[in-house]
Amino acid sequence: MVFSSLEFIFIFLPAFMLVYGLARKELKNAVIFLGSLIFYSVGVLKNPIYILLFFLAILFNFIIGEFIGHFRKSAKFWLFIGVVFNFWWLIFFKYTGFFFTNINSIFHAGLPTKNIILPIGISFYTFQNVSYIADVYRRKTKPESHFINYGAYISMFPQLIAGPIVTYKTVSERLNKRTHTIAQVENGLKTFTIGLGYKVLIANRLGSLWKELSHIGYQSISPKLAWMGIFAYSFQLYFDFCGYSLMAIGLGEIMGFKFPKNFNDPYMSTTMTEFWRRWHITLGTWFKENVYIPLGGNRHGTAKTVRNYFVVWAFTGLWHGASWNFVIWGMVLFGLIMLERFVIGDFLNKYKLIGHLYMILVIPLTWLLFAITDFHQLGVYFLRLVPFIPQKAHTLFEGDFSKYWKIYGKFLIAGLIFSTPLPAAIYRKIKNSPITAFALLAIFWGSVYCIYKGMNDPFMYFNF
Amino acid sequence: MNNAKKNLYTLLLLLTCFVASPFIFHQIWKNAKEAKRTQDVPPPVVQQVPGQTPIQDGGVAPDANGAAVPEGNAPAQPAEGTTTAPGEAAQEATEPVDAVAYSYVSADVSYFDDALFIGDSRTVGLRDYGKLKNSDYFCDVGLSSATIDDANIGGQSFEEAIDAKQYGKIYVMLGINEVGNDFEFTVTKFRAVIEKLKVHQPNAIIYIQGNLHVSAHAETNLINNEAINYLNSRFAQLADYKKVFYIDVNPLFDDEYGYFNAGYTDDGVHPFAEYYQQWCDWLCTQTVPTSAGTETTEAAQ
């Protein structure tokens, strides 16, 4: 059940909020836990066993947390067991097919490569569970003593499926004691609406353009359309993910929590290094706290620092998907970040304009690596971006750029505007004025109308 | 009052949601029913389609009757093996015709200079990526014979488009957007389109193009080749082979099982741009001579 669906907005959410609001204080976490399990069950209806897996993961990590906290002498051992348990499931579900495919192609073996269906949210809840036991081990937080509280923390539906990766230490206090006010509800609903608008009114529309390009066939798109395509994809990715995070943050606020910010105008960065401090911030923080620093960070000389960065980016690539293009994507980012660290970073930070120009080129190109998993197709697309390289002539439609610009240009411009800090600055100033309330109401119903019309999914209403 | 002003958005949202909820719940209910109808897609099965052999290089192939009729639920199937000459068959409009019997001739691209193409997104692709640049097009994504009378494309209604000038040929491919609807309703609507063309364009040859198949991965309970074939077969019956002809490009694009070849498409519904050129080449081989009108047309065998 995605947030941008009628079922979520008009059935699950009101029903949950009603029960949550009526429940006594000491039962509210139980309502969260139970409601989130229901939310999760709807998502994995076809594989009900995944609910059990999810529940077991929560139970197991809760127990491991207790052990680490109470048996300090053997804490390292329990941490090890916990980490192995968590990553075993992640690796099994996410990487088995990828691993077997590679074995098969190297050794011509016949291992089964049938895709195992990934349990929803496993990449996120695994990271949260690990961060919890690691934080208990490092004494950054005390172990949670109530299972219901821990269950509510991991399963909390706003952040269950797509983050932000909330760490236990950021919410532990409010898990036990939080206030609920109407002001929080008002504020949370506003944030939720902005996220919904990002997702439905910008990301989904631009997603249609990206889909259309693959229907045409990359070999038959003009260079101008190819560039428009990767900018559209870049905006789609940002508004999709950032929109989802905002919806999560808004819902969290309604329930009295304060989730960490996940995006901080990343497209305003002047270097890749800065970009990754502002994009999916909670993931970057996770890798920093749980991989980079435990490996020694930058305290053991240049060579080890480079090694640590390499490890972080190899894993970051793989975390995003089990396919070679994600590994290469991670490696390209590693290369760029090292280049910036040792060569061009100071220059780009000093001359901001050049930094922005550099990022305008680098962001969509690295997202291209991320977007297209098939290497042949990736090559075809890349060639379309650089028409001065001689290439085989294909069927082309000269007017394709103006055709698609007419349809999607406004969404690209909206994407550009909302990637700057300006709209947020204006919003902060007029947040409490009635105009804002009406504007948000228009965004909410505009989004609902698009969902209602099936514009989320052009196939829903046969629009060929 | 102050409180209401402070929490204006919450209030407005709750109020509007309350008002809109009956419509929303109705839609959710409809979606759920739709989802139930479209889920549990049967696995692809080998379809033996009589008269359909995939062809290469846009060569002339037996067509039309390739529109296989699903067993069981098909009233008024075209009589198999009819060898009646088109002229005779057309005496009785409802009498099915074996279009294999009609032999088309080849023409060059200029044949299409006075042609109008009417259709949905596949025809949009033909317009954008095909080579018939001098033709006119009345086409839009999502167009269907049920919606064509309400359509406004480039500021033109359907009637305005067909009244604008007299065409020599009119090509119609509609139906994929309504293949999930009631067949009889769709056929009635489609017949009305053809009748309207006959009235407004008395001198034009009308080509009904059978709807392109979909790939195995794009099939659902509602959109599938069985339904497409059935609809095509019903459309084919509207051809009299004097003024209205039926042609079917599917053999050009089908794989051996009668599915739209998965290698030619990304979404299973629309050909990649380059295949529209092949489609155009194929259209050039499927023409009815215009100079002597329909009189000189001859039956094969």
Short mmCIF file of N, CA and C in Angstrom, two decimals, chain A residues 376-459:
data_model
loop_
_atom_site.label_atom_id
_atom_site.label_comp_id
_atom_site.label_asym_id
_atom_site.label_seq_id
_atom_site.Cartn_x
_atom_site.Cartn_y
_atom_site.Cartn_z
N HIS A 376 23.72 -2.84 -22.63
CA HIS A 376 23.59 -2.50 -24.04
C HIS A 376 22.70 -1.26 -24.19
N GLN A 377 21.58 -1.27 -23.50
CA GLN A 377 20.66 -0.14 -23.56
C GLN A 377 21.30 1.14 -23.02
N LEU A 378 22.11 0.94 -21.98
CA LEU A 378 22.82 2.07 -21.38
C LEU A 378 23.73 2.71 -22.42
N GLY A 379 24.44 1.86 -23.16
CA GLY A 379 25.34 2.35 -24.20
C GLY A 379 24.57 3.08 -25.29
N VAL A 380 23.43 2.51 -25.69
CA VAL A 380 22.61 3.14 -26.72
C VAL A 380 22.18 4.53 -26.26
N TYR A 381 21.71 4.59 -25.03
CA TYR A 381 21.22 5.88 -24.51
C TYR A 381 22.36 6.89 -24.45
N PHE A 382 23.49 6.42 -23.96
CA PHE A 382 24.62 7.34 -23.81
C PHE A 382 25.01 7.94 -25.16
N LEU A 383 25.03 7.09 -26.20
CA LEU A 383 25.39 7.59 -27.53
C LEU A 383 24.41 8.64 -28.03
N ARG A 384 23.15 8.50 -27.64
CA ARG A 384 22.17 9.50 -28.08
C ARG A 384 22.44 10.86 -27.43
N LEU A 385 23.13 10.85 -26.29
CA LEU A 385 23.44 12.11 -25.61
C LEU A 385 24.58 12.85 -26.29
N VAL A 386 25.41 12.10 -27.01
CA VAL A 386 26.60 12.70 -27.62
C VAL A 386 26.56 12.48 -29.14
N PRO A 387 25.72 13.26 -29.83
CA PRO A 387 25.49 13.01 -31.25
C PRO A 387 26.74 13.21 -32.11
N PHE A 388 27.75 13.91 -31.56
CA PHE A 388 28.95 14.14 -32.37
C PHE A 388 29.79 12.87 -32.52
N ILE A 389 29.52 11.86 -31.69
CA ILE A 389 30.19 10.58 -31.90
C ILE A 389 29.44 9.85 -33.02
N PRO A 390 30.15 9.45 -34.08
CA PRO A 390 29.44 8.80 -35.19
C PRO A 390 28.73 7.53 -34.73
N GLN A 391 27.52 7.36 -35.16
CA GLN A 391 26.74 6.19 -34.78
C GLN A 391 25.75 5.83 -35.87
N LYS A 392 25.28 4.60 -35.78
CA LYS A 392 24.36 4.08 -36.78
C LYS A 392 23.09 4.94 -36.83
N ALA A 393 22.63 5.22 -38.02
CA ALA A 393 21.42 6.02 -38.15
C ALA A 393 20.19 5.19 -37.83
N HIS A 394 19.28 5.78 -37.09
CA HIS A 394 18.06 5.08 -36.73
C HIS A 394 16.85 5.93 -37.07
N THR A 395 15.71 5.29 -36.99
CA THR A 395 14.48 6.01 -37.19
C THR A 395 14.39 7.16 -36.19
N LEU A 396 14.21 8.34 -36.67
CA LEU A 396 14.10 9.48 -35.76
C LEU A 396 12.87 10.30 -36.11
N PHE A 397 12.36 10.97 -35.12
CA PHE A 397 11.26 11.90 -35.34
C PHE A 397 11.79 13.27 -34.93
N GLU A 398 12.01 14.11 -35.93
CA GLU A 398 12.68 15.38 -35.67
C GLU A 398 11.92 16.22 -34.63
N GLY A 399 10.61 16.11 -34.65
CA GLY A 399 9.82 16.96 -33.75
C GLY A 399 9.62 16.37 -32.37
N ASP A 400 10.38 15.33 -32.02
CA ASP A 400 10.07 14.66 -30.75
C ASP A 400 10.28 15.55 -29.53
N PHE A 401 11.35 16.35 -29.57
CA PHE A 401 11.60 17.20 -28.40
C PHE A 401 10.45 18.17 -28.18
N SER A 402 10.03 18.86 -29.25
CA SER A 402 8.97 19.86 -29.04
C SER A 402 7.65 19.19 -28.67
N LYS A 403 7.42 17.99 -29.20
CA LYS A 403 6.20 17.26 -28.83
C LYS A 403 6.18 16.98 -27.32
N TYR A 404 7.28 16.45 -26.82
CA TYR A 404 7.28 16.08 -25.40
C TYR A 404 7.48 17.29 -24.49
N TRP A 405 8.16 18.31 -25.00
CA TRP A 405 8.31 19.52 -24.19
C TRP A 405 6.95 20.15 -23.93
N LYS A 406 6.10 20.12 -24.96
CA LYS A 406 4.77 20.69 -24.80
C LYS A 406 4.00 19.99 -23.69
N ILE A 407 4.19 18.68 -23.59
CA ILE A 407 3.46 17.93 -22.55
C ILE A 407 4.16 18.03 -21.20
N TYR A 408 5.48 17.87 -21.20
CA TYR A 408 6.18 17.70 -19.93
C TYR A 408 7.01 18.90 -19.49
N GLY A 409 7.14 19.91 -20.37
CA GLY A 409 7.97 21.05 -20.04
C GLY A 409 7.60 21.69 -18.71
N LYS A 410 6.28 21.83 -18.49
CA LYS A 410 5.84 22.50 -17.26
C LYS A 410 6.24 21.72 -16.01
N PHE A 411 6.27 20.41 -16.12
CA PHE A 411 6.66 19.61 -14.95
C PHE A 411 8.16 19.71 -14.71
N LEU A 412 8.93 19.82 -15.79
CA LEU A 412 10.37 20.00 -15.64
C LEU A 412 10.67 21.35 -14.99
N ILE A 413 9.93 22.37 -15.42
CA ILE A 413 10.15 23.69 -14.84
C ILE A 413 9.76 23.68 -13.36
N ALA A 414 8.63 23.04 -13.06
CA ALA A 414 8.23 22.90 -11.65
C ALA A 414 9.31 22.17 -10.87
N GLY A 415 9.86 21.12 -11.46
CA GLY A 415 10.92 20.36 -10.80
C GLY A 415 12.12 21.24 -10.50
N LEU A 416 12.47 22.06 -11.48
CA LEU A 416 13.61 22.96 -11.30
C LEU A 416 13.35 23.94 -10.16
N ILE A 417 12.17 24.54 -10.18
CA ILE A 417 11.85 25.54 -9.16
C ILE A 417 11.85 24.91 -7.76
N PHE A 418 11.22 23.75 -7.65
CA PHE A 418 11.12 23.14 -6.32
C PHE A 418 12.40 22.44 -5.88
N SER A 419 13.41 22.42 -6.75
CA SER A 419 14.72 21.92 -6.33
C SER A 419 15.54 23.01 -5.66
N THR A 420 15.09 24.26 -5.79
CA THR A 420 15.80 25.36 -5.14
C THR A 420 15.20 25.59 -3.75
N PRO A 421 15.92 26.28 -2.88
CA PRO A 421 15.38 26.51 -1.53
C PRO A 421 14.28 27.57 -1.50
N LEU A 422 14.05 28.24 -2.63
CA LEU A 422 13.12 29.36 -2.65
C LEU A 422 11.69 29.01 -2.20
N PRO A 423 11.05 27.97 -2.77
CA PRO A 423 9.67 27.66 -2.35
C PRO A 423 9.56 27.38 -0.86
N ALA A 424 10.57 26.67 -0.32
CA ALA A 424 10.52 26.36 1.10
C ALA A 424 10.64 27.62 1.94
N ALA A 425 11.47 28.56 1.47
CA ALA A 425 11.64 29.82 2.21
C ALA A 425 10.33 30.60 2.23
N ILE A 426 9.67 30.66 1.08
CA ILE A 426 8.38 31.36 1.01
C ILE A 426 7.37 30.65 1.90
N TYR A 427 7.37 29.33 1.83
CA TYR A 427 6.43 28.54 2.62
C TYR A 427 6.58 28.82 4.11
N ARG A 428 7.82 28.91 4.56
CA ARG A 428 8.05 29.17 5.99
C ARG A 428 7.45 30.50 6.43
N LYS A 429 7.52 31.48 5.49
CA LYS A 429 7.00 32.81 5.82
C LYS A 429 5.47 32.84 5.91
N ILE A 430 4.82 32.11 5.01
CA ILE A 430 3.36 32.23 4.95
C ILE A 430 2.66 30.96 5.42
N LYS A 431 3.40 30.15 6.17
CA LYS A 431 2.90 28.85 6.57
C LYS A 431 1.53 28.93 7.24
N ASN A 432 1.33 29.94 8.07
CA ASN A 432 0.10 29.98 8.86
C ASN A 432 -0.99 30.87 8.28
N SER A 433 -0.76 31.37 7.07
CA SER A 433 -1.80 32.22 6.49
C SER A 433 -2.88 31.35 5.84
N PRO A 434 -4.11 31.86 5.77
CA PRO A 434 -5.19 31.09 5.16
C PRO A 434 -4.92 30.75 3.70
N ILE A 435 -4.17 31.62 3.01
CA ILE A 435 -3.86 31.34 1.59
C ILE A 435 -3.14 30.01 1.46
N THR A 436 -2.19 29.78 2.37
CA THR A 436 -1.43 28.53 2.34
C THR A 436 -2.36 27.34 2.52
N ALA A 437 -3.31 27.49 3.47
CA ALA A 437 -4.24 26.38 3.70
C ALA A 437 -5.01 26.06 2.43
N PHE A 438 -5.47 27.08 1.73
CA PHE A 438 -6.23 26.84 0.51
C PHE A 438 -5.34 26.30 -0.61
N ALA A 439 -4.11 26.82 -0.68
CA ALA A 439 -3.18 26.31 -1.71
C ALA A 439 -2.89 24.84 -1.48
N LEU A 440 -2.67 24.47 -0.20
CA LEU A 440 -2.38 23.07 0.10
C LEU A 440 -3.61 22.19 -0.18
N LEU A 441 -4.77 22.77 0.09
CA LEU A 441 -6.00 22.03 -0.19
C LEU A 441 -6.09 21.72 -1.69
N ALA A 442 -5.70 22.71 -2.50
CA ALA A 442 -5.70 22.51 -3.96
C ALA A 442 -4.70 21.43 -4.34
N ILE A 443 -3.53 21.45 -3.71
CA ILE A 443 -2.52 20.43 -4.01
C ILE A 443 -3.04 19.05 -3.62
N PHE A 444 -3.64 18.98 -2.45
CA PHE A 444 -4.16 17.69 -1.98
C PHE A 444 -5.19 17.13 -2.96
N TRP A 445 -6.18 17.97 -3.30
CA TRP A 445 -7.24 17.45 -4.16
C TRP A 445 -6.78 17.27 -5.60
N GLY A 446 -5.82 18.11 -6.01
CA GLY A 446 -5.22 17.89 -7.33
C GLY A 446 -4.54 16.53 -7.39
N SER A 447 -3.82 16.20 -6.34
CA SER A 447 -3.14 14.91 -6.30
C SER A 447 -4.15 13.77 -6.27
N VAL A 448 -5.17 13.94 -5.42
CA VAL A 448 -6.17 12.88 -5.32
C VAL A 448 -6.87 12.69 -6.67
N TYR A 449 -7.12 13.81 -7.35
CA TYR A 449 -7.76 13.72 -8.66
C TYR A 449 -6.90 12.91 -9.63
N CYS A 450 -5.59 13.17 -9.61
CA CYS A 450 -4.69 12.42 -10.49
C CYS A 450 -4.69 10.93 -10.15
N ILE A 451 -4.69 10.63 -8.86
CA ILE A 451 -4.72 9.22 -8.45
C ILE A 451 -6.05 8.61 -8.88
N TYR A 452 -7.11 9.37 -8.65
CA TYR A 452 -8.48 8.94 -8.98
C TYR A 452 -8.60 8.63 -10.46
N LYS A 453 -7.98 9.47 -11.27
CA LYS A 453 -8.05 9.30 -12.72
C LYS A 453 -7.13 8.19 -13.21
N GLY A 454 -6.38 7.62 -12.28
CA GLY A 454 -5.47 6.55 -12.70
C GLY A 454 -4.23 7.07 -13.39
N MET A 455 -3.90 8.33 -13.16
CA MET A 455 -2.73 8.87 -13.84
C MET A 455 -1.44 8.37 -13.22
N ASN A 456 -1.58 7.77 -12.07
CA ASN A 456 -0.45 7.10 -11.46
C ASN A 456 0.04 6.00 -12.35
N ASP A 457 -0.91 5.35 -12.95
CA ASP A 457 -0.62 4.14 -13.68
C ASP A 457 -1.41 4.19 -14.99
N PRO A 458 -0.75 4.58 -16.05
CA PRO A 458 -1.47 4.78 -17.30
C PRO A 458 -2.14 3.51 -17.81
N PHE A 459 -1.74 2.37 -17.29
CA PHE A 459 -2.31 1.13 -17.79
C PHE A 459 -3.66 0.81 -17.17
#
